[in-house]
PDB file of C-alpha atoms (C1' of nucleotides) in Angstrom:
ATOM      1  CA  MET A 577     308.205  66.525 263.509  1.00 86.00           C
ATOM      2  CA  ILE A 578     306.647  66.678 259.874  1.00 93.00           C
ATOM      3  CA  THR A 579     305.294  70.154 258.832  1.00 97.00           C
ATOM      4  CA  PHE A 580     301.779  70.796 257.804  1.00 97.00           C
ATOM      5  CA  GLU A 581     302.968  71.776 254.112  1.00 97.00           C
ATOM      6  CA  GLU A 582     304.712  68.173 253.932  1.00 97.00           C
ATOM      7  CA  ALA A 583     301.519  66.510 255.572  1.00 98.00           C
ATOM      8  CA  GLU A 584     299.393  68.393 252.784  1.00 98.00           C
ATOM      9  CA  ILE A 585     301.671  66.881 250.146  1.00 98.00           C
ATOM     10  CA  ARG A 586     301.618  62.977 251.563  1.00 98.00           C
ATOM     11  CA  ALA A 587     297.685  63.574 252.064  1.00 98.00           C
ATOM     12  CA  ARG A 588     297.032  64.649 248.505  1.00 98.00           C
ATOM     13  CA  ILE A 589     298.895  61.063 247.288  1.00 98.00           C
ATOM     14  CA  ILE A 590     296.986  59.111 250.139  1.00 98.00           C
ATOM     15  CA  LYS A 591     293.818  60.628 248.890  1.00 98.00           C
ATOM     16  CA  ALA A 592     293.955  59.605 245.642  1.00 98.00           C
ATOM     17  CA  LEU A 593     294.387  56.201 246.890  1.00 98.00           C
ATOM     18  CA  SER A 594     291.114  56.635 249.113  1.00 98.00           C
ATOM     19  CA  HIS A 595     288.545  55.315 246.568  1.00 98.00           C
ATOM     20  CA  PRO A 596     287.490  51.566 246.315  1.00 98.00           C
ATOM     21  CA  VAL A 597     287.456  51.950 242.217  1.00 98.00           C
ATOM     22  CA  ARG A 598     290.848  53.491 242.529  1.00 98.00           C
ATOM     23  CA  LEU A 599     292.319  50.922 244.605  1.00 98.00           C
ATOM     24  CA  MET A 600     290.716  47.985 242.160  1.00 98.00           C
ATOM     25  CA  ILE A 601     292.491  49.889 239.442  1.00 98.00           C
ATOM     26  CA  VAL A 602     295.832  50.005 241.330  1.00 98.00           C
ATOM     27  CA  GLU A 603     295.369  46.273 241.980  1.00 98.00           C
ATOM     28  CA  LEU A 604     294.886  45.657 238.082  1.00 98.00           C
ATOM     29  CA  LEU A 605     297.951  47.574 237.084  1.00 98.00           C
ATOM     30  CA  LYS A 606     300.211  45.786 239.402  1.00 97.00           C
ATOM     31  CA  ASP A 607     300.846  42.997 237.038  1.00 95.00           C
ATOM     32  CA  GLY A 608     301.682  45.394 234.101  1.00 97.00           C
ATOM     33  CA  GLU A 609     300.349  48.276 232.302  1.00 97.00           C
ATOM     34  CA  LEU A 610     296.907  48.094 230.618  1.00 98.00           C
ATOM     35  CA  PRO A 611     294.741  50.125 228.039  1.00 98.00           C
ATOM     36  CA  PHE A 612     291.949  52.072 229.270  1.00 98.00           C
ATOM     37  CA  SER A 613     289.479  49.638 227.274  1.00 98.00           C
ATOM     38  CA  LYS A 614     290.745  46.833 229.748  1.00 98.00           C
ATOM     39  CA  ILE A 615     290.579  48.792 232.890  1.00 98.00           C
ATOM     40  CA  ASN A 616     287.202  50.440 231.979  1.00 98.00           C
ATOM     41  CA  GLU A 617     285.625  46.856 231.251  1.00 97.00           C
ATOM     42  CA  VAL A 618     286.035  45.671 234.727  1.00 97.00           C
ATOM     43  CA  PHE A 619     283.613  48.242 235.905  1.00 97.00           C
ATOM     44  CA  GLU A 620     279.971  49.189 235.560  1.00 94.00           C
ATOM     45  CA  SER A 621     280.326  52.582 235.907  1.00 96.00           C
ATOM     46  CA  ASP A 622     280.116  55.168 233.047  1.00 97.00           C
ATOM     47  CA  LYS A 623     283.447  55.238 231.100  1.00 98.00           C
ATOM     48  CA  SER A 624     284.064  58.875 232.027  1.00 98.00           C
ATOM     49  CA  THR A 625     283.831  58.058 235.711  1.00 98.00           C
ATOM     50  CA  VAL A 626     286.899  55.178 235.042  1.00 98.00           C
ATOM     51  CA  SER A 627     288.580  58.159 233.183  1.00 98.00           C
ATOM     52  CA  LYS A 628     288.178  60.505 235.856  1.00 98.00           C
ATOM     53  CA  HIS A 629     289.493  58.049 238.616  1.00 98.00           C
ATOM     54  CA  LEU A 630     292.456  57.423 236.204  1.00 98.00           C
ATOM     55  CA  LEU A 631     293.230  61.273 236.170  1.00 98.00           C
ATOM     56  CA  VAL A 632     292.913  61.464 239.853  1.00 98.00           C
ATOM     57  CA  LEU A 633     295.789  58.682 239.926  1.00 98.00           C
ATOM     58  CA  LYS A 634     297.852  60.159 237.337  1.00 98.00           C
ATOM     59  CA  GLU A 635     297.847  63.460 238.961  1.00 98.00           C
ATOM     60  CA  ALA A 636     299.032  62.277 242.291  1.00 98.00           C
ATOM     61  CA  GLY A 637     301.834  60.177 240.142  1.00 98.00           C
ATOM     62  CA  ILE A 638     300.581  57.037 241.148  1.00 98.00           C
ATOM     63  CA  VAL A 639     300.055  55.744 237.032  1.00 98.00           C
ATOM     64  CA  SER A 640     301.189  57.238 233.962  1.00 98.00           C
ATOM     65  CA  SER A 641     300.141  56.853 230.666  1.00 98.00           C
ATOM     66  CA  ARG A 642     300.840  57.125 227.036  1.00 97.00           C
ATOM     67  CA  LYS A 643     299.103  57.089 223.728  1.00 96.00           C
ATOM     68  CA  SER A 644     299.491  54.203 221.768  1.00 95.00           C
ATOM     69  CA  GLY A 645     296.869  54.238 218.298  1.00 94.00           C
ATOM     70  CA  LEU A 646     293.570  54.887 219.668  1.00 93.00           C
ATOM     71  CA  ASP A 647     294.373  53.253 223.149  1.00 96.00           C
ATOM     72  CA  MET A 648     295.498  55.203 225.929  1.00 98.00           C
ATOM     73  CA  ILE A 649     297.734  52.974 228.037  1.00 98.00           C
ATOM     74  CA  TYR A 650     298.125  53.037 231.790  1.00 98.00           C
ATOM     75  CA  ARG A 651     301.189  51.813 233.922  1.00 98.00           C
ATOM     76  CA  LEU A 652     301.675  51.968 237.845  1.00 98.00           C
ATOM     77  CA  GLU A 653     304.342  54.108 239.126  1.00 98.00           C
ATOM     78  CA  MET A 654     304.369  52.361 242.564  1.00 97.00           C
ATOM     79  CA  PRO A 655     307.025  49.819 242.966  1.00 96.00           C
ATOM     80  CA  CYS A 656     306.063  49.787 246.822  1.00 97.00           C
ATOM     81  CA  VAL A 657     302.453  49.204 246.062  1.00 97.00           C
ATOM     82  CA  THR A 658     302.576  45.715 247.908  1.00 97.00           C
ATOM     83  CA  ASP A 659     303.847  47.137 251.048  1.00 97.00           C
ATOM     84  CA  PHE A 660     301.493  49.760 251.086  1.00 98.00           C
ATOM     85  CA  PHE A 661     298.401  46.921 250.704  1.00 98.00           C
ATOM     86  CA  ASN A 662     300.269  44.721 253.030  1.00 98.00           C
ATOM     87  CA  CYS A 663     300.200  47.695 255.882  1.00 98.00           C
ATOM     88  CA  ILE A 664     296.273  48.219 255.196  1.00 98.00           C
ATOM     89  CA  THR A 665     295.632  44.997 255.405  1.00 98.00           C
ATOM     90  CA  ALA A 666     297.297  44.523 258.667  1.00 98.00           C
ATOM     91  CA  VAL A 667     294.941  47.354 260.046  1.00 98.00           C
ATOM     92  CA  ILE A 668     292.124  45.540 258.958  1.00 97.00           C
ATOM     93  CA  GLU A 669     293.511  42.024 260.526  1.00 97.00           C
ATOM     94  CA  ASN A 670     294.140  44.053 263.517  1.00 96.00           C
ATOM     95  CA  ASN A 671     290.392  45.577 263.434  1.00 96.00           C
ATOM     96  CA  ILE A 672     288.696  42.089 263.042  1.00 95.00           C
ATOM     97  CA  LYS A 673     291.113  40.551 265.813  1.00 92.00           C
ATOM     98  CA  LYS A 674     290.087  43.453 268.186  1.00 88.00           C
ATOM     99  CA  GLN A 675     286.245  42.963 267.300  1.00 81.00           C
ATOM    100  CA  GLN A 676     286.310  39.289 268.235  1.00 75.00           C
ATOM    101  CA  ILE A 677     287.895  40.243 271.770  1.00 64.00           C
ATOM    102  CA  CYS A 678     284.844  42.521 272.333  1.00 56.00           C
ATOM    103  CA  LEU A 679     282.497  39.650 271.185  1.00 52.00           C
ATOM    104  CA  CYS A 680     283.904  37.551 273.741  1.00 50.00           C
ATOM    105  CA  ARG A 681     283.470  39.344 276.507  1.00 41.00           C
TER     106      ARG A 681
ATOM    107  CA  MET B 278     291.168  40.113 241.553  1.00 86.00           C
ATOM    108  CA  ILE B 279     290.109  42.128 244.783  1.00 93.00           C
ATOM    109  CA  THR B 280     286.355  42.330 244.919  1.00 97.00           C
ATOM    110  CA  PHE B 281     284.786  46.111 245.312  1.00 97.00           C
ATOM    111  CA  GLU B 282     283.736  44.854 249.089  1.00 97.00           C
ATOM    112  CA  GLU B 283     287.172  44.349 249.921  1.00 97.00           C
ATOM    113  CA  ALA B 284     288.280  47.560 247.898  1.00 98.00           C
ATOM    114  CA  GLU B 285     285.647  49.447 249.935  1.00 98.00           C
ATOM    115  CA  ILE B 286     287.390  48.154 253.450  1.00 98.00           C
ATOM    116  CA  ARG B 287     290.753  49.223 252.362  1.00 98.00           C
ATOM    117  CA  ALA B 288     289.454  52.667 250.997  1.00 98.00           C
ATOM    118  CA  ARG B 289     287.841  53.594 254.322  1.00 98.00           C
ATOM    119  CA  ILE B 290     291.120  53.139 256.320  1.00 98.00           C
ATOM    120  CA  ILE B 291     293.335  54.810 253.364  1.00 98.00           C
ATOM    121  CA  LYS B 292     290.789  57.809 253.547  1.00 98.00           C
ATOM    122  CA  ALA B 293     290.858  58.076 257.356  1.00 98.00           C
ATOM    123  CA  LEU B 294     294.422  58.681 256.500  1.00 98.00           C
ATOM    124  CA  SER B 295     293.987  61.288 253.751  1.00 98.00           C
ATOM    125  CA  HIS B 296     293.995  64.156 255.518  1.00 98.00           C
ATOM    126  CA  PRO B 297     297.179  66.360 256.757  1.00 98.00           C
ATOM    127  CA  VAL B 298     295.943  66.963 260.490  1.00 98.00           C
ATOM    128  CA  ARG B 299     295.500  63.331 260.693  1.00 98.00           C
ATOM    129  CA  LEU B 300     298.748  62.503 259.225  1.00 98.00           C
ATOM    130  CA  MET B 301     300.342  64.646 261.474  1.00 98.00           C
ATOM    131  CA  ILE B 302     298.616  63.224 264.424  1.00 98.00           C
ATOM    132  CA  VAL B 303     300.064  59.512 263.391  1.00 98.00           C
ATOM    133  CA  GLU B 304     303.296  61.188 263.331  1.00 98.00           C
ATOM    134  CA  LEU B 305     303.248  62.297 266.761  1.00 98.00           C
ATOM    135  CA  LEU B 306     301.442  59.091 268.166  1.00 98.00           C
ATOM    136  CA  LYS B 307     304.739  57.104 266.305  1.00 97.00           C
ATOM    137  CA  ASP B 308     307.105  57.502 269.068  1.00 95.00           C
ATOM    138  CA  GLY B 309     304.441  56.652 271.808  1.00 97.00           C
ATOM    139  CA  GLU B 310     301.076  57.639 273.316  1.00 98.00           C
ATOM    140  CA  LEU B 311     299.938  60.946 274.051  1.00 98.00           C
ATOM    141  CA  PRO B 312     297.231  62.612 275.864  1.00 98.00           C
ATOM    142  CA  PHE B 313     294.722  64.780 274.007  1.00 98.00           C
ATOM    143  CA  SER B 314     295.846  67.786 275.260  1.00 98.00           C
ATOM    144  CA  LYS B 315     299.428  67.263 273.859  1.00 98.00           C
ATOM    145  CA  ILE B 316     298.118  66.365 270.417  1.00 98.00           C
ATOM    146  CA  ASN B 317     295.835  69.434 270.706  1.00 98.00           C
ATOM    147  CA  GLU B 318     298.227  72.004 271.020  1.00 97.00           C
ATOM    148  CA  VAL B 319     300.112  71.267 267.978  1.00 97.00           C
ATOM    149  CA  PHE B 320     297.330  72.433 265.864  1.00 97.00           C
ATOM    150  CA  GLU B 321     295.580  75.778 265.690  1.00 94.00           C
ATOM    151  CA  SER B 322     292.263  74.598 265.107  1.00 96.00           C
ATOM    152  CA  ASP B 323     289.401  74.580 267.560  1.00 97.00           C
ATOM    153  CA  LYS B 324     289.726  71.326 270.021  1.00 98.00           C
ATOM    154  CA  SER B 325     286.888  69.963 268.883  1.00 98.00           C
ATOM    155  CA  THR B 326     287.999  69.685 265.010  1.00 98.00           C
ATOM    156  CA  VAL B 327     291.098  67.903 266.602  1.00 98.00           C
ATOM    157  CA  SER B 328     288.748  65.584 268.370  1.00 98.00           C
ATOM    158  CA  LYS B 329     286.763  64.513 265.227  1.00 98.00           C
ATOM    159  CA  HIS B 330     290.138  64.043 263.526  1.00 98.00           C
ATOM    160  CA  LEU B 331     290.765  61.565 266.361  1.00 98.00           C
ATOM    161  CA  LEU B 332     287.498  60.052 266.089  1.00 98.00           C
ATOM    162  CA  VAL B 333     287.828  59.365 262.564  1.00 98.00           C
ATOM    163  CA  LEU B 334     291.371  57.851 263.132  1.00 98.00           C
ATOM    164  CA  LYS B 335     289.873  55.768 265.906  1.00 98.00           C
ATOM    165  CA  GLU B 336     286.528  54.687 263.970  1.00 98.00           C
ATOM    166  CA  ALA B 337     289.498  53.071 261.005  1.00 98.00           C
ATOM    167  CA  GLY B 338     291.125  51.319 263.628  1.00 98.00           C
ATOM    168  CA  ILE B 339     294.202  53.499 263.422  1.00 98.00           C
ATOM    169  CA  VAL B 340     294.603  54.847 266.843  1.00 98.00           C
ATOM    170  CA  SER B 341     292.997  53.726 270.234  1.00 98.00           C
ATOM    171  CA  SER B 342     291.921  55.530 273.144  1.00 98.00           C
ATOM    172  CA  ARG B 343     291.647  55.115 276.860  1.00 97.00           C
ATOM    173  CA  LYS B 344     290.844  57.245 279.620  1.00 96.00           C
ATOM    174  CA  SER B 345     293.105  58.077 282.198  1.00 95.00           C
ATOM    175  CA  GLY B 346     291.674  60.682 284.607  1.00 94.00           C
ATOM    176  CA  LEU B 347     290.412  63.776 283.026  1.00 94.00           C
ATOM    177  CA  ASP B 348     293.145  62.990 280.195  1.00 96.00           C
ATOM    178  CA  MET B 349     292.013  60.898 277.333  1.00 98.00           C
ATOM    179  CA  ILE B 350     295.114  58.769 275.661  1.00 98.00           C
ATOM    180  CA  TYR B 351     295.563  58.082 272.421  1.00 98.00           C
ATOM    181  CA  ARG B 352     297.845  55.483 270.988  1.00 98.00           C
ATOM    182  CA  LEU B 353     298.710  54.225 267.393  1.00 98.00           C
ATOM    183  CA  GLU B 354     297.621  50.935 266.345  1.00 98.00           C
ATOM    184  CA  MET B 355     299.459  50.492 263.003  1.00 97.00           C
ATOM    185  CA  PRO B 356     302.613  48.686 263.420  1.00 96.00           C
ATOM    186  CA  CYS B 357     303.499  49.260 259.641  1.00 97.00           C
ATOM    187  CA  VAL B 358     303.419  52.826 260.028  1.00 97.00           C
ATOM    188  CA  THR B 359     306.804  53.629 258.632  1.00 97.00           C
ATOM    189  CA  ASP B 360     306.440  51.342 255.585  1.00 97.00           C
ATOM    190  CA  PHE B 361     303.367  53.225 254.913  1.00 98.00           C
ATOM    191  CA  PHE B 362     304.917  56.546 255.079  1.00 98.00           C
ATOM    192  CA  ASN B 363     308.103  55.028 253.210  1.00 98.00           C
ATOM    193  CA  CYS B 364     305.791  54.253 250.319  1.00 98.00           C
ATOM    194  CA  ILE B 365     304.300  57.286 250.057  1.00 98.00           C
ATOM    195  CA  THR B 366     307.593  59.140 250.374  1.00 98.00           C
ATOM    196  CA  ALA B 367     309.077  57.280 247.478  1.00 98.00           C
ATOM    197  CA  VAL B 368     305.914  57.927 245.303  1.00 98.00           C
ATOM    198  CA  ILE B 369     306.748  61.898 246.180  1.00 97.00           C
ATOM    199  CA  GLU B 370     310.291  61.514 245.239  1.00 97.00           C
ATOM    200  CA  ASN B 371     309.426  59.859 241.920  1.00 96.00           C
ATOM    201  CA  ASN B 372     307.009  62.562 241.204  1.00 96.00           C
ATOM    202  CA  ILE B 373     309.807  65.058 242.243  1.00 95.00           C
ATOM    203  CA  LYS B 374     312.296  63.348 239.690  1.00 92.00           C
ATOM    204  CA  LYS B 375     309.525  63.249 237.166  1.00 87.00           C
ATOM    205  CA  GLN B 376     309.153  66.938 236.993  1.00 81.00           C
ATOM    206  CA  GLN B 377     312.783  67.362 236.759  1.00 75.00           C
ATOM    207  CA  ILE B 378     313.272  65.750 233.509  1.00 63.00           C
ATOM    208  CA  CYS B 379     310.464  67.706 232.270  1.00 55.00           C
ATOM    209  CA  LEU B 380     312.116  70.874 233.271  1.00 52.00           C
ATOM    210  CA  CYS B 381     315.215  69.523 231.216  1.00 49.00           C
ATOM    211  CA  ARG B 382     313.658  69.479 227.793  1.00 41.00           C
TER     212      ARG B 382
ATOM    213  C1'  DT C1363     287.451  63.948 203.440  1.00 73.51           C
ATOM    214  C1'  DT C1364     283.865  61.361 206.293  1.00 73.51           C
ATOM    215  C1'  DC C1365     282.663  58.104 209.672  1.00 73.51           C
ATOM    216  C1'  DC C1366     283.886  55.162 213.330  1.00 73.51           C
ATOM    217  C1'  DT C1367     285.775  54.073 217.473  1.00 73.51           C
ATOM    218  C1'  DT C1368     288.314  55.688 221.499  1.00 73.51           C
ATOM    219  C1'  DG C1369     288.895  58.288 225.702  1.00 73.51           C
ATOM    220  C1'  DT C1370     288.549  63.131 227.861  1.00 73.51           C
ATOM    221  C1'  DT C1371     286.385  67.384 229.430  1.00 73.51           C
ATOM    222  C1'  DG C1372     282.112  70.103 230.819  1.00 73.51           C
ATOM    223  C1'  DG C1373     277.797  70.476 233.388  1.00 73.51           C
ATOM    224  C1'  DT C1374     275.300  69.354 237.138  1.00 73.51           C
ATOM    225  C1'  DA C1375     272.723  67.308 241.092  1.00 73.51           C
ATOM    226  C1'  DA C1376     273.662  64.507 245.294  1.00 73.51           C
ATOM    227  C1'  DA C1377     276.512  62.907 248.649  1.00 73.51           C
ATOM    228  C1'  DT C1378     280.347  63.524 252.049  1.00 73.51           C
ATOM    229  C1'  DA C1379     284.130  65.916 254.488  1.00 73.51           C
ATOM    230  C1'  DT C1380     285.569  69.771 257.101  1.00 73.51           C
ATOM    231  C1'  DA C1381     285.848  73.531 260.401  1.00 73.51           C
ATOM    232  C1'  DC C1382     283.849  76.593 263.541  1.00 73.51           C
ATOM    233  C1'  DC C1383     280.785  77.711 267.620  1.00 73.51           C
ATOM    234  C1'  DA C1384     277.767  76.329 271.237  1.00 73.51           C
ATOM    235  C1'  DA C1385     276.485  73.250 274.362  1.00 73.51           C
ATOM    236  C1'  DC C1386     277.076  69.139 276.836  1.00 73.51           C
ATOM    237  C1'  DT C1387     279.200  64.837 279.580  1.00 73.51           C
ATOM    238  C1'  DA C1388     282.733  63.033 282.780  1.00 73.51           C
ATOM    239  C1'  DT C1389     286.092  63.896 286.277  1.00 73.51           C
ATOM    240  C1'  DT C1390     288.511  66.199 289.934  1.00 73.51           C
ATOM    241  C1'  DG C1391     289.116  69.277 293.421  1.00 73.51           C
ATOM    242  C1'  DA C1392     287.419  72.894 296.822  1.00 73.51           C
TER     243       DA C1392
ATOM    244  C1'  DT D 172     277.579  69.707 296.268  1.00 73.51           C
ATOM    245  C1'  DC D 173     279.507  73.220 293.295  1.00 73.51           C
ATOM    246  C1'  DA D 174     283.070  74.738 290.412  1.00 73.51           C
ATOM    247  C1'  DA D 175     286.552  73.874 287.195  1.00 73.51           C
ATOM    248  C1'  DT D 176     289.023  71.348 283.645  1.00 73.51           C
ATOM    249  C1'  DA D 177     288.992  68.019 279.680  1.00 73.51           C
ATOM    250  C1'  DG D 178     287.197  66.269 276.083  1.00 73.51           C
ATOM    251  C1'  DT D 179     282.786  65.242 272.817  1.00 73.51           C
ATOM    252  C1'  DT D 180     278.750  65.764 270.289  1.00 73.51           C
ATOM    253  C1'  DG D 181     275.164  68.849 267.865  1.00 73.51           C
ATOM    254  C1'  DG D 182     274.312  72.033 264.615  1.00 73.51           C
ATOM    255  C1'  DT D 183     275.277  74.620 260.559  1.00 73.51           C
ATOM    256  C1'  DA D 184     277.699  76.941 256.653  1.00 73.51           C
ATOM    257  C1'  DT D 185     281.273  75.821 253.056  1.00 73.51           C
ATOM    258  C1'  DA D 186     283.820  73.255 250.273  1.00 73.51           C
ATOM    259  C1'  DT D 187     284.955  68.908 247.935  1.00 73.51           C
ATOM    260  C1'  DT D 188     283.920  64.329 245.644  1.00 73.51           C
ATOM    261  C1'  DT D 189     281.509  62.034 243.006  1.00 73.51           C
ATOM    262  C1'  DA D 190     278.777  59.925 239.105  1.00 73.51           C
ATOM    263  C1'  DC D 191     276.276  60.361 235.375  1.00 73.51           C
ATOM    264  C1'  DC D 192     274.831  62.359 230.886  1.00 73.51           C
ATOM    265  C1'  DA D 193     275.980  65.004 226.712  1.00 73.51           C
ATOM    266  C1'  DA D 194     279.564  67.137 224.143  1.00 73.51           C
ATOM    267  C1'  DC D 195     283.943  67.164 222.153  1.00 73.51           C
ATOM    268  C1'  DA D 196     288.822  65.912 220.643  1.00 73.51           C
ATOM    269  C1'  DA D 197     292.365  62.487 218.625  1.00 73.51           C
ATOM    270  C1'  DG D 198     293.569  58.705 215.796  1.00 73.51           C
ATOM    271  C1'  DG D 199     292.445  55.332 212.254  1.00 73.51           C
ATOM    272  C1'  DA D 200     290.232  53.291 208.379  1.00 73.51           C
ATOM    273  C1'  DA D 201     286.916  53.895 204.069  1.00 73.51           C
TER     274       DA D 201
END
DNA sequence: TTCCTTGTTGGTAAATATACCAACTATTGA
DNA sequence: TCAATAGTTGGTATATTTACCAACAAGGAA
């Protein structure tokens, strides 16, 4: 069995991924690194909000960043991202299927 | 690109998994269904706390439940759970590796 | 240097999550 | 029917998360 401490470490990573904006950032970075400005322009929120979401992802080790001139370049550090999203999608598909069964009763 | 609404749906599932107690429950249920009492005895918290964590997992479609006599039997509805945890573990391993590089400087 | 652009950090208010206790419902058994 | 057991729900206090605004720091250009 997994210990509570191990579960806490896992939970920290998962929690970093549990926000729609952060999930969209991960999707954006799936095809390669991007500067902050490109990530920021996708969202309507204040740039400080986007910056803080990126910090959460960085502290979890899900993205990394490097300075390049005035830009800050962000890169995804999660090669298994596709498996991860496929698993979540499978849960969602199953939920839809189950709801359909309920509606047919 | 994924829409904000799609990201919100995914985030809801992921958030349900972002708590150490809920992760331990998922691990417990990996090998088959269990009654509430068996799940509860693993944790020191009040049974109402455990019950509410199970409700969160249920509302996300990660577990299901059925009544059997006085027992409430919980079952994991996430066949991809191993892939999911493997991905999180990979991020953790990468974090450890990166920290080691830093320490060697 | 001084200005300008880029992104981060600090502060704050509102929303959400969490844990505990107490009270409740449902089922079983006497 | 009454009591006992199993689990859920309601209430509440505390902690965490979030978004925005304003101020700041870093780097490049004039």
